[in-house]
Amino acid sequence: MVHHKIVLFALICLVSATTVTNNQGVMDSYVNPGLQSSIDELTQSKIGHMVIDLAEVTMRVTGAVDSLVEGVKAFGRQIEERLNLENTQWEVVESEHNAKVISLSSQANQAEFDINREKKVLNSELIPRLHELDDILLGLKAKQTDNAQSFKEAEAARNTQHDSFVLTTTEFTDALRNIDEALDLLTDLFKSGEVRAAFIEVSDEQKHKVNKALRQVKANTENFGHQYSSFIQALTNLTEGFNFKDRQVLKEMCDFLNSLRLNIFDALTKAYKDEDSQKQQDELRRQQLTAEKAVFDQQYADFYQEREDKTVRISDVETLISTREADLKAYQDRLRTENNNYSANLKIHDDIVSSVQQELAVLAKALQVVQTPPFLDFLNGRIAKA
């Protein structure tokens, strides 16, 4: 056993120190072409060359190659252990690589999924809704503008109505005052003198006052429009060449003025009723416009706030997409680096395995050769000639 260890140690040392050199010394004394071919093949490697050299040394020392065979076998087992260790270590490396690839691929897939999901939300939901909100806000802004314009128009119409009311009532009131003044003058004339007398005495001053009052009444009624045209015509006929001394004519004049007064008073009453009705309608219109304004303002505020929220949401989604795109690139870069490193390590591993397997094949071939009778005869012949 001790001898086997010595041989094994020598074998290892020779593997470490021996280089493949010309094997002409072996070939000089060897004539078997088949054996020579095997020796030539073995001596192409350091291990094969070493075994052939040790075979002769061992044969010279011990007279046999048994100890060399056992040493080579032990050395082969060490190489196999080294191969097994390499494969075991590679399994760990490969397992770690696969785990990293799975993890990075999963992370990359999740990042890509997140990107596609957020882009779908952005392009099919958020941006279309933002455009829809812009259209809604534009429409509401137009409604608010129309509502404000309606307020102005309603106010202008109400002011016009009120101004007309003030003007009309003022004219009616002036007309009634002038009619009352004329009636007072005519009544005073009618009551003067003998009650049964057909004619009465009228002074120039009285006649002037009556004429002035009647002209004023005529001027008032001319402003009232066509509905009073018959009264205006009658008043004109009565005042032209009128002789206020005729009591019957005075009576007709008073009756006419009373009828005119009643018509104007009715018109004045109607003007006040119309004013109240118009004020009520204006108030209702204002209430309607105010209610509409409140609805439009609230809708605008709500949709504007939604637009602000959507704008913030779009910004957040775009930021998330950018972040996840950066993450995806990082995962892909790391995955690419990991695969490149794995490919480099795999080549190293394959080279090591191939080299070790070649060494084992050479050892197996060497063991086969050194134990053949022709090789033993070859060694004995060399030793005998030495």
GROMACS .gro file of C-alpha atoms in nm:
model
  386
    1MET     CA    1   0.000   0.000   0.000
    2VAL     CA    2   0.287   0.231   0.083
    3HIS     CA    3   0.439   0.156  -0.254
    4HIS     CA    4   0.111   0.233  -0.425
    5LYS     CA    5   0.102   0.574  -0.257
    6ILE     CA    6   0.459   0.643  -0.366
    7VAL     CA    7   0.368   0.556  -0.724
    8LEU     CA    8   0.055   0.770  -0.708
    9PHE     CA    9   0.254   1.064  -0.570
   10ALA     CA   10   0.509   1.025  -0.844
   11LEU     CA   11   0.229   1.007  -1.098
   12ILE     CA   12   0.077   1.332  -0.975
   13CYS     CA   13   0.411   1.506  -0.969
   14LEU     CA   14   0.487   1.395  -1.320
   15VAL     CA   15   0.147   1.515  -1.441
   16SER     CA   16   0.223   1.852  -1.293
   17ALA     CA   17   0.577   1.880  -1.424
   18THR     CA   18   0.594   1.671  -1.742
   19THR     CA   19   0.538   1.822  -2.080
   20VAL     CA   20   0.458   1.633  -2.391
   21THR     CA   21   0.792   1.576  -2.556
   22ASN     CA   22   0.909   1.377  -2.852
   23ASN     CA   23   0.861   1.006  -2.783
   24GLN     CA   24   1.135   0.899  -3.017
   25GLY     CA   25   1.313   0.707  -2.735
   26VAL     CA   26   1.017   0.480  -2.695
   27MET     CA   27   0.982   0.419  -3.063
   28ASP     CA   28   1.353   0.338  -3.128
   29SER     CA   29   1.333   0.001  -2.969
   30TYR     CA   30   0.982  -0.089  -3.052
   31VAL     CA   31   0.881  -0.272  -3.369
   32ASN     CA   32   0.513  -0.383  -3.314
   33PRO     CA   33   0.315  -0.143  -3.535
   34GLY     CA   34  -0.012  -0.194  -3.339
   35LEU     CA   35   0.149  -0.135  -3.002
   36GLN     CA   36   0.352   0.152  -3.139
   37SER     CA   37   0.035   0.320  -3.264
   38SER     CA   38  -0.119   0.293  -2.918
   39ILE     CA   39   0.190   0.435  -2.756
   40ASP     CA   40   0.200   0.721  -3.006
   41GLU     CA   41  -0.162   0.803  -2.923
   42LEU     CA   42  -0.099   0.795  -2.548
   43THR     CA   43   0.214   1.005  -2.558
   44GLN     CA   44   0.022   1.291  -2.723
   45SER     CA   45  -0.096   1.384  -2.370
   46LYS     CA   46   0.100   1.450  -2.052
   47ILE     CA   47  -0.080   1.179  -1.860
   48GLY     CA   48  -0.034   0.918  -2.131
   49HIS     CA   49   0.332   1.005  -2.170
   50MET     CA   50   0.377   0.989  -1.791
   51VAL     CA   51   0.216   0.645  -1.762
   52ILE     CA   52   0.437   0.505  -2.035
   53ASP     CA   53   0.748   0.647  -1.866
   54LEU     CA   54   0.642   0.525  -1.519
   55ALA     CA   55   0.569   0.181  -1.655
   56GLU     CA   56   0.934   0.136  -1.748
   57VAL     CA   57   1.050   0.283  -1.415
   58THR     CA   58   0.816   0.061  -1.216
   59MET     CA   59   0.916  -0.245  -1.414
   60ARG     CA   60   1.283  -0.174  -1.347
   61VAL     CA   61   1.222  -0.125  -0.974
   62THR     CA   62   0.964  -0.393  -0.897
   63GLY     CA   63   0.984  -0.623  -1.195
   64ALA     CA   64   0.611  -0.575  -1.260
   65VAL     CA   65   0.358  -0.297  -1.335
   66ASP     CA   66   0.099  -0.399  -1.078
   67SER     CA   67   0.180  -0.112  -0.842
   68LEU     CA   68   0.163   0.132  -1.136
   69VAL     CA   69  -0.178  -0.004  -1.233
   70GLU     CA   70  -0.312   0.046  -0.881
   71GLY     CA   71  -0.160   0.394  -0.866
   72VAL     CA   72  -0.314   0.490  -1.200
   73LYS     CA   73  -0.649   0.355  -1.085
   74ALA     CA   74  -0.627   0.561  -0.764
   75PHE     CA   75  -0.531   0.866  -0.966
   76GLY     CA   76  -0.825   0.802  -1.197
   77ARG     CA   77  -1.057   0.788  -0.897
   78GLN     CA   78  -0.923   1.125  -0.782
   79ILE     CA   79  -0.990   1.269  -1.127
   80GLU     CA   80  -1.340   1.122  -1.118
   81GLU     CA   81  -1.393   1.282  -0.776
   82ARG     CA   82  -1.274   1.611  -0.921
   83LEU     CA   83  -1.520   1.563  -1.209
   84ASN     CA   84  -1.799   1.481  -0.968
   85LEU     CA   85  -1.714   1.787  -0.758
   86GLU     CA   86  -1.714   2.004  -1.071
   87ASN     CA   87  -2.053   1.866  -1.173
   88THR     CA   88  -2.191   1.913  -0.821
   89GLN     CA   89  -2.065   2.271  -0.807
   90TRP     CA   90  -2.203   2.331  -1.155
   91GLU     CA   91  -2.544   2.201  -1.048
   92VAL     CA   92  -2.542   2.466  -0.774
   93VAL     CA   93  -2.437   2.733  -1.022
   94GLU     CA   94  -2.699   2.618  -1.272
   95SER     CA   95  -2.968   2.605  -1.003
   96GLU     CA   96  -2.881   2.957  -0.889
   97HIS     CA   97  -2.879   3.071  -1.253
   98ASN     CA   98  -3.218   2.916  -1.322
   99ALA     CA   99  -3.359   3.074  -1.006
  100LYS     CA  100  -3.225   3.415  -1.110
  101VAL     CA  101  -3.361   3.372  -1.463
  102ILE     CA  102  -3.703   3.273  -1.329
  103SER     CA  103  -3.704   3.562  -1.084
  104LEU     CA  104  -3.584   3.823  -1.335
  105SER     CA  105  -3.816   3.689  -1.606
  106SER     CA  106  -4.108   3.700  -1.364
  107GLN     CA  107  -4.021   4.054  -1.260
  108ALA     CA  108  -3.979   4.158  -1.624
  109ASN     CA  109  -4.311   3.996  -1.717
  110GLN     CA  110  -4.484   4.169  -1.426
  111ALA     CA  111  -4.331   4.503  -1.525
  112GLU     CA  112  -4.445   4.451  -1.885
  113PHE     CA  113  -4.791   4.352  -1.762
  114ASP     CA  114  -4.808   4.665  -1.545
  115ILE     CA  115  -4.698   4.882  -1.839
  116ASN     CA  116  -4.958   4.735  -2.075
  117ARG     CA  117  -5.231   4.756  -1.809
  118GLU     CA  118  -5.157   5.121  -1.727
  119LYS     CA  119  -5.128   5.213  -2.096
  120LYS     CA  120  -5.467   5.054  -2.154
  121VAL     CA  121  -5.614   5.253  -1.865
  122LEU     CA  122  -5.446   5.568  -1.996
  123ASN     CA  123  -5.546   5.533  -2.362
  124SER     CA  124  -5.888   5.371  -2.332
  125GLU     CA  125  -6.019   5.536  -2.015
  126LEU     CA  126  -5.836   5.839  -1.880
  127ILE     CA  127  -5.746   6.034  -2.196
  128PRO     CA  128  -6.085   5.974  -2.368
  129ARG     CA  129  -6.262   6.080  -2.048
  130LEU     CA  130  -6.041   6.390  -2.027
  131HIS     CA  131  -6.142   6.487  -2.381
  132GLU     CA  132  -6.505   6.415  -2.296
  133LEU     CA  133  -6.479   6.637  -1.989
  134ASP     CA  134  -6.329   6.916  -2.200
  135ASP     CA  135  -6.633   6.898  -2.428
  136ILE     CA  136  -6.871   6.889  -2.130
  137LEU     CA  137  -6.702   7.189  -1.967
  138LEU     CA  138  -6.711   7.377  -2.297
  139GLY     CA  139  -7.083   7.308  -2.327
  140LEU     CA  140  -7.147   7.412  -1.967
  141LYS     CA  141  -6.945   7.730  -2.019
  142ALA     CA  142  -7.170   7.810  -2.316
  143LYS     CA  143  -7.478   7.746  -2.101
  144GLN     CA  144  -7.339   7.971  -1.828
  145THR     CA  145  -7.277   8.242  -2.087
  146ASP     CA  146  -7.631   8.202  -2.224
  147ASN     CA  147  -7.769   8.209  -1.871
  148ALA     CA  148  -7.584   8.533  -1.793
  149GLN     CA  149  -7.707   8.679  -2.122
  150SER     CA  150  -8.063   8.575  -2.036
  151PHE     CA  151  -8.025   8.753  -1.702
  152LYS     CA  152  -7.918   9.069  -1.881
  153GLU     CA  153  -8.198   9.041  -2.135
  154ALA     CA  154  -8.455   8.976  -1.863
  155GLU     CA  155  -8.327   9.275  -1.666
  156ALA     CA  156  -8.329   9.495  -1.976
  157ALA     CA  157  -8.680   9.380  -2.068
  158ARG     CA  158  -8.800   9.441  -1.714
  159ASN     CA  159  -8.645   9.787  -1.711
  160THR     CA  160  -8.812   9.863  -2.042
  161GLN     CA  161  -9.144   9.738  -1.909
  162HIS     CA  162  -9.110   9.942  -1.593
  163ASP     CA  163  -9.004  10.254  -1.780
  164SER     CA  164  -9.304  10.211  -2.006
  165PHE     CA  165  -9.523  10.161  -1.699
  166VAL     CA  166  -9.390  10.474  -1.535
  167LEU     CA  167  -9.437  10.676  -1.854
  168THR     CA  168  -9.785  10.538  -1.917
  169THR     CA  169  -9.906  10.585  -1.561
  170THR     CA  170  -9.760  10.933  -1.554
  171GLU     CA  171  -9.944  11.023  -1.874
  172PHE     CA  172 -10.264  10.861  -1.750
  173THR     CA  173 -10.234  11.042  -1.418
  174ASP     CA  174 -10.168  11.373  -1.593
  175ALA     CA  175 -10.464  11.309  -1.823
  176LEU     CA  176 -10.691  11.230  -1.527
  177ARG     CA  177 -10.573  11.544  -1.348
  178ASN     CA  178 -10.639  11.755  -1.659
  179ILE     CA  179 -10.977  11.587  -1.712
  180ASP     CA  180 -11.069  11.650  -1.349
  181GLU     CA  181 -10.962  12.011  -1.385
  182ALA     CA  182 -11.172  12.046  -1.703
  183LEU     CA  183 -11.466  11.876  -1.537
  184ASP     CA  184 -11.438  12.107  -1.238
  185LEU     CA  185 -11.440  12.409  -1.468
  186LEU     CA  186 -11.729  12.279  -1.674
  187THR     CA  187 -11.921  12.176  -1.367
  188ASP     CA  188 -11.877  12.520  -1.219
  189LEU     CA  189 -12.005  12.670  -1.545
  190PHE     CA  190 -12.292  12.425  -1.560
  191LYS     CA  191 -12.401  12.513  -1.207
  192SER     CA  192 -12.376  12.888  -1.259
  193GLY     CA  193 -12.681  13.097  -1.354
  194GLU     CA  194 -13.041  12.981  -1.345
  195VAL     CA  195 -13.075  12.607  -1.324
  196ARG     CA  196 -13.349  12.597  -1.586
  197ALA     CA  197 -13.183  12.843  -1.821
  198ALA     CA  198 -13.064  12.703  -2.154
  199PHE     CA  199 -12.777  12.947  -2.170
  200ILE     CA  200 -12.541  13.077  -1.911
  201GLU     CA  201 -12.306  13.369  -1.884
  202VAL     CA  202 -11.939  13.274  -1.945
  203SER     CA  203 -11.652  13.518  -1.895
  204ASP     CA  204 -11.353  13.527  -2.126
  205GLU     CA  205 -11.130  13.413  -1.840
  206GLN     CA  206 -11.353  13.112  -1.775
  207LYS     CA  207 -11.364  13.029  -2.142
  208HIS     CA  208 -10.985  13.054  -2.161
  209LYS     CA  209 -10.937  12.819  -1.866
  210VAL     CA  210 -11.178  12.565  -2.011
  211ASN     CA  211 -11.015  12.576  -2.353
  212LYS     CA  212 -10.671  12.538  -2.197
  213ALA     CA  213 -10.784  12.239  -1.994
  214LEU     CA  214 -10.951  12.075  -2.295
  215ARG     CA  215 -10.643  12.128  -2.514
  216GLN     CA  216 -10.432  11.964  -2.244
  217VAL     CA  217 -10.669  11.669  -2.229
  218LYS     CA  218 -10.654  11.640  -2.606
  219ALA     CA  219 -10.274  11.649  -2.596
  220ASN     CA  220 -10.274  11.375  -2.330
  221THR     CA  221 -10.507  11.146  -2.520
  222GLU     CA  222 -10.320  11.187  -2.847
  223ASN     CA  223 -10.024  11.006  -2.681
  224PHE     CA  224 -10.234  10.702  -2.592
  225GLY     CA  225 -10.253  10.553  -2.940
  226HIS     CA  226 -10.525  10.447  -3.178
  227GLN     CA  227 -10.753  10.298  -2.912
  228TYR     CA  228 -10.839  10.655  -2.805
  229SER     CA  229 -10.871  10.793  -3.158
  230SER     CA  230 -11.251  10.812  -3.134
  231PHE     CA  231 -11.229  11.011  -2.813
  232ILE     CA  232 -10.967  11.240  -2.962
  233GLN     CA  233 -11.186  11.303  -3.267
  234ALA     CA  234 -11.491  11.371  -3.054
  235LEU     CA  235 -11.296  11.605  -2.829
  236THR     CA  236 -11.164  11.788  -3.135
  237ASN     CA  237 -11.516  11.828  -3.275
  238LEU     CA  238 -11.647  11.959  -2.944
  239THR     CA  239 -11.372  12.211  -2.882
  240GLU     CA  240 -11.377  12.364  -3.231
  241GLY     CA  241 -11.607  12.666  -3.230
  242PHE     CA  242 -11.754  12.552  -2.899
  243ASN     CA  243 -11.991  12.795  -2.728
  244PHE     CA  244 -11.964  12.727  -2.360
  245LYS     CA  245 -12.285  12.926  -2.299
  246ASP     CA  246 -12.503  12.635  -2.417
  247ARG     CA  247 -12.595  12.436  -2.110
  248GLN     CA  248 -12.682  12.123  -2.313
  249VAL     CA  249 -12.345  12.127  -2.479
  250LEU     CA  250 -12.180  12.166  -2.140
  251LYS     CA  251 -12.366  11.861  -2.020
  252GLU     CA  252 -12.257  11.660  -2.325
  253MET     CA  253 -11.902  11.777  -2.271
  254CYS     CA  254 -11.912  11.666  -1.909
  255ASP     CA  255 -12.061  11.332  -2.004
  256PHE     CA  256 -11.788  11.286  -2.266
  257LEU     CA  257 -11.509  11.376  -2.023
  258ASN     CA  258 -11.651  11.144  -1.757
  259SER     CA  259 -11.661  10.862  -2.012
  260LEU     CA  260 -11.304  10.944  -2.115
  261ARG     CA  261 -11.199  10.959  -1.753
  262LEU     CA  262 -11.353  10.618  -1.686
  263ASN     CA  263 -11.166  10.469  -1.985
  264ILE     CA  264 -10.835  10.621  -1.878
  265PHE     CA  265 -10.889  10.513  -1.517
  266ASP     CA  266 -10.958  10.158  -1.638
  267ALA     CA  267 -10.645  10.177  -1.849
  268LEU     CA  268 -10.447  10.302  -1.551
  269THR     CA  269 -10.582  10.021  -1.335
  270LYS     CA  270 -10.489   9.773  -1.606
  271ALA     CA  271 -10.140   9.925  -1.628
  272TYR     CA  272 -10.090   9.864  -1.255
  273LYS     CA  273 -10.218   9.508  -1.289
  274ASP     CA  274  -9.992   9.452  -1.589
  275GLU     CA  275  -9.702   9.592  -1.392
  276ASP     CA  276  -9.771   9.352  -1.104
  277SER     CA  277  -9.807   9.063  -1.348
  278GLN     CA  278  -9.487   9.154  -1.527
  279LYS     CA  279  -9.303   9.190  -1.196
  280GLN     CA  280  -9.429   8.847  -1.095
  281GLN     CA  281  -9.328   8.697  -1.430
  282ASP     CA  282  -8.990   8.867  -1.405
  283GLU     CA  283  -8.942   8.729  -1.055
  284LEU     CA  284  -9.033   8.380  -1.175
  285ARG     CA  285  -8.799   8.419  -1.470
  286ARG     CA  286  -8.520   8.532  -1.240
  287GLN     CA  287  -8.583   8.239  -1.008
  288GLN     CA  288  -8.573   8.004  -1.306
  289LEU     CA  289  -8.248   8.156  -1.434
  290THR     CA  290  -8.099   8.154  -1.083
  291ALA     CA  291  -8.189   7.786  -1.043
  292GLU     CA  292  -8.041   7.709  -1.383
  293LYS     CA  293  -7.727   7.904  -1.295
  294ALA     CA  294  -7.692   7.708  -0.970
  295VAL     CA  295  -7.724   7.380  -1.161
  296PHE     CA  296  -7.478   7.488  -1.432
  297ASP     CA  297  -7.230   7.621  -1.173
  298GLN     CA  298  -7.249   7.302  -0.967
  299GLN     CA  299  -7.215   7.082  -1.274
  300TYR     CA  300  -6.921   7.288  -1.396
  301ALA     CA  301  -6.754   7.268  -1.054
  302ASP     CA  302  -6.809   6.891  -1.034
  303PHE     CA  303  -6.686   6.818  -1.386
  304TYR     CA  304  -6.394   7.060  -1.345
  305GLN     CA  305  -6.291   6.881  -1.025
  306GLU     CA  306  -6.321   6.548  -1.205
  307ARG     CA  307  -6.101   6.686  -1.482
  308GLU     CA  308  -5.844   6.800  -1.226
  309ASP     CA  309  -5.853   6.453  -1.067
  310LYS     CA  310  -5.818   6.289  -1.408
  311THR     CA  311  -5.523   6.516  -1.492
  312VAL     CA  312  -5.348   6.415  -1.169
  313ARG     CA  313  -5.434   6.051  -1.233
  314ILE     CA  314  -5.293   6.071  -1.587
  315SER     CA  315  -4.972   6.222  -1.451
  316ASP     CA  316  -4.948   5.944  -1.190
  317VAL     CA  317  -5.010   5.675  -1.453
  318GLU     CA  318  -4.752   5.824  -1.689
  319THR     CA  319  -4.502   5.836  -1.402
  320LEU     CA  320  -4.581   5.474  -1.315
  321ILE     CA  321  -4.539   5.371  -1.679
  322SER     CA  322  -4.201   5.547  -1.697
  323THR     CA  323  -4.093   5.386  -1.371
  324ARG     CA  324  -4.200   5.040  -1.480
  325GLU     CA  325  -4.037   5.086  -1.821
  326ALA     CA  326  -3.712   5.170  -1.640
  327ASP     CA  327  -3.765   4.863  -1.419
  328LEU     CA  328  -3.829   4.647  -1.726
  329LYS     CA  329  -3.509   4.768  -1.891
  330ALA     CA  330  -3.313   4.701  -1.570
  331TYR     CA  331  -3.459   4.349  -1.543
  332GLN     CA  332  -3.383   4.281  -1.910
  333ASP     CA  333  -3.026   4.413  -1.870
  334ARG     CA  334  -2.972   4.199  -1.561
  335LEU     CA  335  -3.124   3.897  -1.737
  336ARG     CA  336  -2.899   3.956  -2.038
  337THR     CA  337  -2.593   3.989  -1.812
  338GLU     CA  338  -2.694   3.678  -1.619
  339ASN     CA  339  -2.736   3.476  -1.940
  340ASN     CA  340  -2.404   3.604  -2.077
  341ASN     CA  341  -2.227   3.513  -1.752
  342TYR     CA  342  -2.398   3.175  -1.754
  343SER     CA  343  -2.288   3.112  -2.112
  344ALA     CA  344  -1.927   3.201  -2.023
  345ASN     CA  345  -1.935   2.983  -1.711
  346LEU     CA  346  -2.099   2.701  -1.905
  347LYS     CA  347  -1.816   2.710  -2.159
  348ILE     CA  348  -1.560   2.696  -1.876
  349HIS     CA  349  -1.750   2.408  -1.715
  350ASP     CA  350  -1.779   2.220  -2.044
  351ASP     CA  351  -1.410   2.273  -2.112
  352ILE     CA  352  -1.321   2.140  -1.767
  353VAL     CA  353  -1.552   1.839  -1.804
  354SER     CA  354  -1.421   1.769  -2.153
  355SER     CA  355  -1.061   1.795  -2.033
  356VAL     CA  356  -1.121   1.567  -1.734
  357GLN     CA  357  -1.308   1.315  -1.947
  358GLN     CA  358  -1.021   1.317  -2.192
  359GLU     CA  359  -0.780   1.253  -1.903
  360LEU     CA  360  -0.994   0.963  -1.782
  361ALA     CA  361  -1.011   0.823  -2.134
  362VAL     CA  362  -0.632   0.847  -2.163
  363LEU     CA  363  -0.585   0.675  -1.825
  364ALA     CA  364  -0.826   0.400  -1.926
  365LYS     CA  365  -0.640   0.353  -2.253
  366ALA     CA  366  -0.306   0.358  -2.073
  367LEU     CA  367  -0.417   0.096  -1.821
  368GLN     CA  368  -0.533  -0.120  -2.105
  369VAL     CA  369  -0.203  -0.085  -2.292
  370VAL     CA  370   0.039  -0.132  -2.000
  371GLN     CA  371  -0.126  -0.458  -1.899
  372THR     CA  372  -0.104  -0.621  -2.242
  373PRO     CA  373   0.162  -0.892  -2.295
  374PRO     CA  374   0.316  -0.713  -2.597
  375PHE     CA  375   0.377  -0.404  -2.386
  376LEU     CA  376   0.522  -0.608  -2.100
  377ASP     CA  377   0.747  -0.787  -2.351
  378PHE     CA  378   0.841  -0.447  -2.487
  379LEU     CA  379   0.939  -0.325  -2.138
  380ASN     CA  380   1.133  -0.640  -2.056
  381GLY     CA  381   1.321  -0.611  -2.385
  382ARG     CA  382   1.419  -0.252  -2.310
  383ILE     CA  383   1.531  -0.342  -1.959
  384ALA     CA  384   1.734  -0.636  -2.087
  385LYS     CA  385   1.914  -0.416  -2.338
  386ALA     CA  386   1.991  -0.148  -2.079
   0.00000   0.00000   0.00000
